[in-house]
Short mmCIF file of C-alpha atoms and ligand atoms in Angstrom, two decimals:
data_model
loop_
_atom_site.label_atom_id
_atom_site.label_comp_id
_atom_site.label_asym_id
_atom_site.label_seq_id
_atom_site.Cartn_x
_atom_site.Cartn_y
_atom_site.Cartn_z
CA UNK A 18 132.69 323.04 16.62
CA UNK A 19 131.58 319.66 17.80
CA UNK A 20 130.96 316.98 15.23
CA UNK A 21 129.09 313.80 15.49
CA UNK A 22 129.73 310.74 13.31
CA UNK A 23 126.98 308.73 11.83
CA UNK A 24 127.32 304.94 12.42
CA UNK A 25 128.04 302.42 9.79
CA UNK A 26 124.44 301.30 9.81
CA UNK A 27 123.50 304.77 8.64
CA UNK A 28 125.63 304.33 5.55
CA UNK A 29 129.14 305.38 6.63
CA UNK A 30 131.91 303.01 5.73
CA UNK A 31 134.50 301.84 8.30
CA UNK A 32 137.20 303.75 6.56
CA UNK A 33 135.16 307.02 6.57
CA UNK A 34 134.34 306.46 10.22
CA UNK A 35 137.99 305.96 11.20
CA UNK A 36 139.09 308.90 9.11
CA UNK A 37 136.54 311.08 10.79
CA UNK A 38 137.80 310.00 14.16
CA UNK A 39 141.48 310.19 13.63
CA UNK A 40 142.25 313.18 11.47
CA UNK A 41 140.10 315.82 12.93
CA UNK A 42 142.22 316.77 15.94
CA UNK A 43 138.83 318.07 17.15
CA UNK A 44 136.78 317.04 20.11
CA UNK A 45 134.15 314.50 19.30
CA UNK A 46 130.60 314.59 20.67
CA UNK A 47 130.53 312.33 23.72
CA UNK A 48 127.24 310.96 22.63
CA UNK A 49 128.71 309.58 19.41
CA UNK A 50 131.97 308.04 20.76
CA UNK A 51 132.68 306.79 24.17
CA UNK A 52 135.82 305.13 25.30
CA UNK A 53 135.72 301.34 25.24
CA UNK A 54 132.59 300.59 27.14
CA UNK A 55 129.44 302.78 27.44
CA UNK A 56 127.89 302.10 24.08
CA UNK A 57 124.60 300.56 22.96
CA UNK A 58 123.01 297.15 23.22
CA UNK A 59 120.51 295.21 21.19
CA UNK A 60 119.77 292.30 23.39
CA UNK A 61 117.58 289.78 21.66
CA UNK A 62 119.42 289.99 18.38
CA UNK A 63 122.54 289.09 20.11
CA UNK A 64 121.42 285.98 21.76
CA UNK A 65 123.27 283.03 20.20
CA UNK A 66 125.71 285.24 18.35
CA UNK A 67 128.07 286.10 21.11
CA UNK A 68 129.94 282.81 21.35
CA UNK A 69 132.31 283.74 18.61
CA UNK A 70 134.88 281.09 18.06
CA UNK A 71 138.54 281.97 18.13
CA UNK A 72 139.56 282.14 14.52
CA UNK A 73 143.18 281.99 13.66
CA UNK A 74 144.35 282.44 10.16
CA UNK A 75 147.76 282.73 8.55
CA UNK A 76 148.45 286.28 7.41
CA UNK A 77 151.26 287.59 5.30
CA UNK A 78 152.90 290.33 7.31
CA UNK A 79 156.24 291.87 6.39
CA UNK A 80 158.21 291.75 9.63
CA UNK A 81 160.37 294.58 8.43
CA UNK A 82 157.46 297.01 8.37
CA UNK A 83 157.72 299.77 10.97
CA UNK A 84 154.42 298.83 12.63
CA UNK A 85 155.51 295.25 13.26
CA UNK A 86 157.28 294.93 16.58
CA UNK A 87 158.58 291.96 18.56
CA UNK A 88 156.99 291.77 21.99
CA UNK A 89 158.97 291.52 25.15
CA UNK A 90 159.89 287.88 25.88
CA UNK A 91 158.26 287.88 29.35
CA UNK A 92 154.76 288.21 27.89
CA UNK A 93 154.53 284.86 26.23
CA UNK A 94 155.65 281.28 26.52
CA UNK A 95 156.92 278.97 23.81
CA UNK A 96 155.12 275.65 23.53
CA UNK A 97 155.56 272.65 21.27
CA UNK A 98 156.02 273.10 17.47
CA UNK A 99 156.86 276.82 17.89
CA UNK A 100 153.36 277.51 19.18
CA UNK A 101 153.00 280.46 21.59
CA UNK A 102 150.92 281.00 24.73
CA UNK A 103 150.27 284.68 25.05
CA UNK A 104 150.50 286.09 28.56
CA UNK A 105 149.03 289.52 28.03
CA UNK A 106 145.33 289.21 28.59
CA UNK A 107 143.04 286.84 30.42
CA UNK A 108 142.16 285.06 27.16
CA UNK A 109 145.66 283.47 27.29
CA UNK A 110 145.62 282.65 23.56
CA UNK A 111 147.42 279.65 22.08
CA UNK A 112 148.90 280.72 18.76
CA UNK A 113 150.15 278.04 16.45
CA UNK A 114 153.09 279.02 14.32
CA UNK A 115 152.31 281.54 11.59
CA UNK A 116 148.87 282.36 13.04
CA UNK A 117 147.11 285.49 14.31
CA UNK A 118 145.02 285.68 17.42
CA UNK A 119 141.64 286.72 18.84
CA UNK A 120 142.52 290.38 19.39
CA UNK A 121 143.89 290.64 15.85
CA UNK A 122 147.03 292.52 17.01
CA UNK A 123 149.42 289.65 17.50
CA UNK A 124 151.15 287.17 15.27
CA UNK A 125 153.30 284.15 15.88
CA UNK A 126 156.13 283.97 13.43
CA UNK A 127 158.52 281.15 13.94
CA UNK A 128 157.88 280.91 17.66
CA UNK A 129 158.21 284.62 18.26
CA UNK A 130 155.32 286.91 19.17
CA UNK A 131 154.94 290.13 17.18
CA UNK A 132 152.45 293.03 17.52
CA UNK A 133 151.10 294.87 14.46
CA UNK A 134 149.77 297.72 16.53
CA UNK A 135 153.20 299.27 17.08
CA UNK A 136 153.42 302.88 15.91
CA UNK A 137 150.20 302.33 14.04
CA UNK A 138 147.37 304.33 15.70
CA UNK A 139 144.01 304.96 14.10
CA UNK A 140 143.09 307.58 16.67
CA UNK A 141 145.20 310.37 18.00
CA UNK A 142 143.12 313.30 19.10
CA UNK A 143 142.57 315.55 22.05
CA UNK A 144 139.22 315.29 23.96
CA UNK A 145 138.05 316.29 27.42
CA UNK A 146 139.45 314.15 30.19
CA UNK A 147 135.92 313.78 31.50
CA UNK A 148 135.19 311.64 28.43
CA UNK A 149 137.25 308.87 30.02
CA UNK A 150 134.90 308.86 31.98
CA UNK A 151 137.15 310.39 34.58
CA UNK A 152 135.30 312.82 36.79
CA UNK A 153 137.83 313.22 39.54
CA UNK A 154 140.65 314.45 37.38
CA UNK A 155 139.33 317.86 36.53
CA UNK A 156 142.80 319.28 36.32
CA UNK A 157 141.06 322.66 35.96
CA UNK A 158 138.49 323.50 33.42
CA UNK A 159 139.20 322.84 29.76
CA UNK A 160 142.26 320.56 30.07
CA UNK A 161 142.36 317.91 27.42
CA UNK A 162 143.76 314.28 27.13
CA UNK A 163 145.37 313.02 24.00
CA UNK A 164 143.37 309.84 23.19
CA UNK A 165 145.29 307.06 21.45
CA UNK A 166 143.92 303.93 19.92
CA UNK A 167 144.80 301.23 17.38
CA UNK A 168 142.58 298.62 15.81
CA UNK A 169 141.90 295.41 17.70
CA UNK A 170 140.36 294.19 21.00
CA UNK A 171 140.35 291.05 23.06
CA UNK A 172 136.61 291.16 23.65
CA UNK A 173 133.58 291.01 21.36
CA UNK A 174 131.06 293.23 23.20
CA UNK A 175 127.95 293.03 21.04
CA UNK A 176 127.11 296.65 21.70
CA UNK A 177 130.62 297.94 21.10
CA UNK A 178 130.42 301.71 20.44
CA UNK A 179 133.57 301.66 18.38
CA UNK A 180 133.33 298.30 16.64
CA UNK A 181 134.58 299.82 13.42
CA UNK A 182 138.08 299.94 14.94
CA UNK A 183 137.90 297.48 17.90
CA UNK A 184 136.90 294.58 15.62
CA UNK A 185 139.51 295.20 12.94
CA UNK A 186 143.23 294.49 12.78
CA UNK A 187 145.43 297.62 13.17
CA UNK A 188 146.65 297.44 9.59
CA UNK A 189 143.12 297.47 8.31
CA UNK A 190 142.32 300.79 10.01
CA UNK A 191 145.68 302.45 9.48
CA UNK A 192 144.88 306.07 8.69
CA UNK A 193 147.59 308.18 10.27
CA UNK A 194 150.71 306.40 8.91
CA UNK A 195 152.82 303.86 10.62
CA UNK A 196 155.63 305.91 11.97
CA UNK A 197 153.95 307.03 15.22
CA UNK A 198 156.59 305.67 17.59
CA UNK A 199 156.24 306.40 21.31
CA UNK A 200 158.50 309.49 21.18
CA UNK A 201 156.59 311.00 18.30
CA UNK A 202 153.26 310.56 20.12
CA UNK A 203 154.59 312.25 23.21
CA UNK A 204 156.11 315.09 21.23
CA UNK A 205 152.81 315.60 19.34
CA UNK A 206 151.00 315.72 22.72
CA UNK A 207 153.38 318.31 24.13
CA UNK A 208 152.98 320.54 21.10
CA UNK A 209 149.29 319.93 20.45
CA UNK A 210 148.22 323.32 21.89
CA UNK A 211 150.32 325.00 19.28
CA UNK A 212 149.55 322.72 16.30
CA UNK A 213 145.87 321.94 16.71
CA UNK A 214 143.82 325.13 16.24
CA UNK A 215 140.69 323.83 17.95
CA UNK A 216 142.57 323.57 21.24
CA UNK A 217 142.96 327.38 21.24
CA UNK A 218 146.19 327.17 23.15
CA UNK A 219 144.90 324.83 25.89
CA UNK A 220 147.69 322.38 26.79
CA UNK A 221 147.18 318.63 26.73
CA UNK A 222 148.40 317.24 30.05
CA UNK A 223 147.16 313.59 29.83
CA UNK A 224 147.48 310.75 27.37
CA UNK A 225 144.45 308.37 27.46
CA UNK A 226 144.73 304.91 25.89
CA UNK A 227 141.18 304.23 24.95
CA UNK A 228 138.39 303.80 22.36
CA UNK A 229 139.59 300.26 21.53
CA UNK A 230 141.23 298.34 24.37
CA UNK A 231 144.85 299.29 25.22
CA UNK A 232 145.49 295.73 26.42
CA UNK A 233 145.28 294.71 22.69
CA UNK A 234 148.01 297.28 21.92
CA UNK A 235 149.83 296.64 25.21
CA UNK A 236 153.38 296.93 23.96
CA UNK A 237 152.68 300.22 22.20
CA UNK A 238 150.67 301.76 24.97
CA UNK A 239 153.16 300.91 27.72
CA UNK A 240 156.03 302.19 25.64
CA UNK A 241 154.23 305.54 25.10
CA UNK A 242 153.36 305.68 28.83
CA UNK A 243 157.07 305.13 29.76
CA UNK A 244 158.10 307.82 27.30
CA UNK A 245 155.60 310.21 28.69
CA UNK A 246 157.01 309.81 32.16
CA UNK A 247 160.47 310.84 30.96
CA UNK A 248 159.24 314.36 30.10
CA UNK A 249 160.62 316.85 32.64
CA UNK A 250 159.28 320.19 31.45
CA UNK A 251 155.61 319.21 31.94
CA UNK A 252 153.96 316.45 33.86
CA UNK A 253 152.04 314.11 31.63
CA UNK A 254 149.42 311.84 33.20
CA UNK A 255 148.77 308.40 31.72
CA UNK A 256 145.22 307.05 31.76
CA UNK A 257 144.31 303.43 30.82
CA UNK A 258 140.67 303.02 29.75
CA UNK A 259 140.00 299.33 29.34
CA UNK A 260 137.76 296.31 29.97
CA UNK A 261 140.43 295.31 32.62
CA UNK A 262 140.60 291.82 30.95
CA UNK A 263 144.33 291.59 31.51
CA UNK A 264 146.60 289.11 33.25
CA UNK A 265 147.80 290.25 36.73
CA UNK A 266 151.53 290.41 35.83
CA UNK A 267 150.88 292.39 32.71
CA UNK A 268 148.73 294.88 34.66
CA UNK A 269 151.18 295.16 37.48
CA UNK A 270 153.87 296.12 34.98
CA UNK A 271 151.85 299.18 34.08
CA UNK A 272 151.57 300.44 37.57
CA UNK A 273 154.78 302.55 37.62
CA UNK A 274 153.63 304.52 34.55
CA UNK A 275 149.91 304.72 34.60
CA UNK A 276 148.30 307.27 36.93
CA UNK A 277 144.63 306.56 36.55
CA UNK A 278 142.57 303.58 35.39
CA UNK A 279 139.04 303.34 34.02
CA UNK A 280 137.93 299.70 34.03
CA UNK A 281 134.41 298.87 32.87
CA UNK A 282 132.27 296.54 34.95
CA UNK A 283 130.08 295.09 32.29
CA UNK A 284 127.68 293.00 34.31
CA UNK A 285 127.23 290.79 37.31
CA UNK A 286 126.80 287.32 35.86
CA UNK A 287 129.16 284.99 34.10
CA UNK A 288 126.44 284.39 31.55
CA UNK A 289 126.31 288.10 30.62
CA UNK A 290 130.04 288.36 30.32
CA UNK A 291 130.28 285.24 28.26
CA UNK A 292 127.33 285.63 25.95
CA UNK A 293 127.56 289.39 25.35
CA UNK A 294 131.29 290.18 25.69
CA UNK A 295 133.02 286.83 25.08
CA UNK A 296 134.91 287.23 28.45
CA UNK A 297 134.62 286.41 32.13
CA UNK A 298 134.05 288.79 35.10
CA UNK A 299 136.64 287.21 37.40
CA UNK A 300 139.81 288.70 35.79
CA UNK A 301 138.18 292.05 35.53
CA UNK A 302 137.34 292.13 39.29
CA UNK A 303 140.89 290.93 40.01
CA UNK A 304 142.23 293.80 37.91
CA UNK A 305 140.18 296.37 39.84
CA UNK A 306 141.55 295.03 43.10
CA UNK A 307 145.16 295.19 41.93
CA UNK A 308 144.85 298.81 40.78
CA UNK A 309 143.15 299.86 43.96
CA UNK A 310 145.57 298.00 46.23
CA UNK A 311 148.43 299.72 44.45
CA UNK A 312 146.88 303.06 45.43
CA UNK A 313 146.12 304.14 41.87
CA UNK A 314 143.06 306.15 40.89
CA UNK A 315 140.21 304.04 39.50
CA UNK A 316 136.79 304.93 38.11
CA UNK A 317 134.28 302.40 36.92
CA UNK A 318 131.65 302.75 34.19
CA UNK A 319 128.71 300.37 34.20
CA UNK A 320 126.50 300.31 31.12
CA UNK A 321 122.91 299.38 31.98
CA UNK A 322 121.04 297.31 29.38
CA UNK A 323 117.25 297.22 29.92
CA UNK A 324 115.99 293.71 30.45
CA UNK A 325 119.50 292.25 30.44
CA UNK A 326 121.92 293.31 33.13
CA UNK A 327 119.51 295.67 34.82
CA UNK A 328 118.02 293.32 37.31
CA UNK A 329 117.86 295.02 40.70
CA UNK A 330 119.56 292.12 42.37
CA UNK A 331 122.50 292.23 39.85
CA UNK A 332 123.00 295.97 40.11
CA UNK A 333 122.87 295.85 43.92
CA UNK A 334 125.40 293.04 43.88
CA UNK A 335 127.74 295.07 41.72
CA UNK A 336 127.61 298.26 43.82
CA UNK A 337 128.01 296.18 46.99
CA UNK A 338 131.01 294.41 45.56
CA UNK A 339 132.59 297.79 44.56
CA UNK A 340 131.88 299.25 47.96
CA UNK A 341 133.21 296.23 49.94
CA UNK A 342 136.26 295.54 47.73
CA UNK A 343 137.21 298.93 46.34
CA UNK A 344 136.00 301.37 48.85
CA UNK A 345 133.30 304.05 49.21
CA UNK A 346 135.32 306.68 47.38
CA UNK A 347 135.46 304.69 44.10
CA UNK A 348 133.41 306.64 41.55
CA UNK A 349 130.85 304.65 39.59
CA UNK A 350 129.31 305.87 36.25
CA UNK A 351 126.07 304.40 35.15
CA UNK A 352 125.72 304.81 31.42
CA UNK A 353 122.71 304.82 29.25
CA UNK A 354 122.48 302.43 26.32
CA UNK A 355 123.21 303.76 22.92
CA UNK A 356 122.25 300.92 20.51
CA UNK A 357 125.09 299.93 18.28
CA UNK A 358 126.52 297.14 16.15
CA UNK A 359 124.93 293.73 16.69
CA UNK A 360 122.57 295.20 19.30
CA UNK A 361 121.25 298.19 17.45
CA UNK A 362 117.52 297.56 17.95
CA UNK A 363 117.20 297.94 21.69
CA UNK A 364 115.90 301.31 22.92
CA UNK A 365 118.00 303.56 25.14
CA UNK A 366 118.06 302.87 28.82
CA UNK A 367 115.26 304.87 30.50
CA UNK A 368 116.50 307.70 32.67
CA UNK A 369 114.33 306.48 35.56
CA UNK A 370 116.13 303.13 35.47
CA UNK A 371 119.56 304.81 35.60
CA UNK A 372 118.30 306.96 38.50
CA UNK A 373 117.29 303.84 40.34
CA UNK A 374 120.76 302.39 39.80
CA UNK A 375 122.33 305.54 41.05
CA UNK A 376 120.13 305.41 44.13
CA UNK A 377 121.09 301.82 44.81
CA UNK A 378 124.77 302.82 44.55
CA UNK A 379 124.39 305.73 46.99
CA UNK A 380 122.25 303.57 49.35
CA UNK A 381 125.10 301.00 49.36
CA UNK A 382 127.35 303.72 50.75
CA UNK A 383 129.22 304.82 47.60
CA UNK A 384 129.91 308.48 47.78
CA UNK A 385 130.28 309.33 44.11
CA UNK A 386 127.76 307.78 41.79
CA UNK A 387 127.22 309.39 38.32
CA UNK A 388 125.04 309.16 35.31
CA UNK A 389 126.58 309.35 31.91
CA UNK A 390 125.06 310.42 28.65
CA UNK A 391 122.30 312.42 30.25
CA UNK A 392 123.51 316.06 29.83
CA UNK A 393 122.26 318.50 32.42
CA UNK A 394 121.30 315.76 34.92
CA UNK A 395 122.30 316.33 38.56
CA UNK A 396 124.00 312.95 38.32
CA UNK A 397 126.63 314.50 36.04
CA UNK A 398 127.87 316.68 38.87
CA UNK A 399 130.26 316.02 41.77
CA UNK A 400 128.66 316.72 45.08
CA UNK A 401 130.62 317.24 48.26
CA UNK A 402 129.74 314.25 50.53
CA UNK A 403 129.88 316.39 53.69
CA UNK A 404 128.26 319.80 52.97
CA UNK A 405 126.32 318.73 49.80
CA UNK A 406 127.50 321.57 47.71
CA UNK A 407 128.23 321.07 43.96
CA UNK A 408 132.01 320.95 43.68
CA UNK A 409 132.12 320.20 39.91
CA UNK A 410 129.22 321.19 37.69
CA UNK A 411 129.12 319.53 34.27
CA UNK A 412 127.10 319.58 31.12
CA UNK A 413 127.95 316.30 29.36
CA UNK A 414 131.73 316.19 29.31
CA UNK A 415 132.15 319.95 29.76
CA UNK A 416 133.12 321.25 33.18
CA UNK A 417 131.12 324.38 33.82
CA UNK A 418 132.65 325.15 37.22
CA UNK A 419 135.19 323.51 39.55
CA UNK A 420 134.89 324.37 43.22
CA UNK A 421 137.72 322.15 44.39
CA UNK A 422 140.90 323.92 45.58
CA UNK A 423 144.38 322.95 44.58
CA UNK A 424 144.64 320.69 47.56
CA UNK A 425 141.64 318.74 46.34
CA UNK A 426 139.24 320.12 48.97
CA UNK A 427 135.62 321.38 48.73
CA UNK A 428 136.01 325.14 48.64
CA UNK A 429 133.08 325.56 50.94
CA UNK A 430 133.64 323.14 53.83
CA UNK A 431 137.27 322.05 53.08
CA UNK A 432 136.39 318.33 52.95
CA UNK A 433 138.92 316.33 50.84
CA UNK A 434 137.36 315.20 47.56
CA UNK A 435 139.32 312.10 46.41
CA UNK A 436 140.93 312.21 43.00
CA UNK A 437 143.80 313.88 41.08
CA UNK A 438 142.89 317.58 40.98
CA UNK A 439 146.20 319.12 40.36
CA UNK A 440 148.60 317.92 37.51
CA UNK A 441 151.53 318.41 39.85
CA UNK A 442 150.27 316.05 42.52
S1 SF4 B 517 136.10 295.91 25.47
FE1 SF4 B 517 136.48 296.02 23.21
S2 SF4 B 517 134.63 295.16 22.26
FE2 SF4 B 517 134.15 295.65 24.41
S3 SF4 B 517 133.31 297.74 24.37
FE3 SF4 B 517 135.54 297.93 24.74
S4 SF4 B 517 136.47 298.22 22.71
FE4 SF4 B 517 134.40 297.39 22.38
S1 SF4 B 518 146.44 289.94 24.08
FE1 SF4 B 518 144.93 288.38 24.63
S2 SF4 B 518 143.66 288.11 22.79
FE2 SF4 B 518 145.57 289.07 22.14
S3 SF4 B 518 146.97 287.27 21.66
FE3 SF4 B 518 147.33 287.84 23.85
S4 SF4 B 518 146.01 286.51 24.99
FE4 SF4 B 518 145.25 286.51 22.86
#
């Protein structure tokens, strides 16, 4: 049975929220929890709030704890007085000695960088792969991904759907224990169809790093992804769901292990990125190009906020940029606003506005433009660009029918539908 989780503003504590997410082993309603990006906005409230200062504070952390892990040396530089310049995300934090950082997952202790996200997930649960959103990875109906998250994020999106975990340090949302090393996560995934009753024997063939941003738990996520690739008896697919706010070298290091990427394109203007997300669009666009040039599968959600990032000119610029730089086969997902966190007072995005956005995407030449969060809408389905037949019919995140053959072709006209349609590809 699907469950939905009330938000904190309806009286649920962060701890209850996280417990609900992490311990169920059951599929969540897509309308209540969406990976990383498509959440809710409350625009006017947020104005003036978004420029959160980087706060660093000394914290007492026992470096012998299992969840504290030294990071690989190549991901940071040592500066004067044992200060560290982190090289993981585009924020490029300067951490004085004995200080934490913006993403709340890293600590400088005596000139060495540690992560507190290691083996310390707050979410470990199977959900449909479509929830990514990944619509071109229907590895046959009913296949699930194991979603993994820890506390922490490098952004401060004012509408964050999952702020109860993304805006907390990993040790503050520890609910599953701190011994979930990479091997244990992979073993849990491989046995999930036997140990989690709600799966009813359906195997989990993917691991999706999502809900908060895997860049914040970079060391942990890449270690799990590498471990997953060692499995011989079954092919496990790694999926990175992120803001894409990562430095090029750190992203390139994931390419040998990650099969599919979902990078959110939050808005067209610098102002929107800076005021609403405390980030910049440039590194995100660069990340998308790196992934695409490497030949990896990429899908892009765009959350449309009425009266904020919905200007026709902005949306048309975004779809044109995607078309021109990433190609006509890159799926776009326009998502409706679900008001949350500091932006809880803005109404949902009208369906007509999302339909306009979808039409602008199709008019720009993109072949696969979807609408999220509107169950039953034709924009949920995948349509063959040649014969126009419905090759994947969905209701929400549930695949009702898949008319793509094992070679990834439309069953009616044999046109190739881009994506990863077979786990053994
Ligand atoms: S990037 Fe971080 S803050 Fe923004 S929506 Fe994703 S998890 Fe939330
Ligand atoms: S991952 Fe990003 S936010 Fe976190 S310490 Fe490194 S540069 Fe700063």
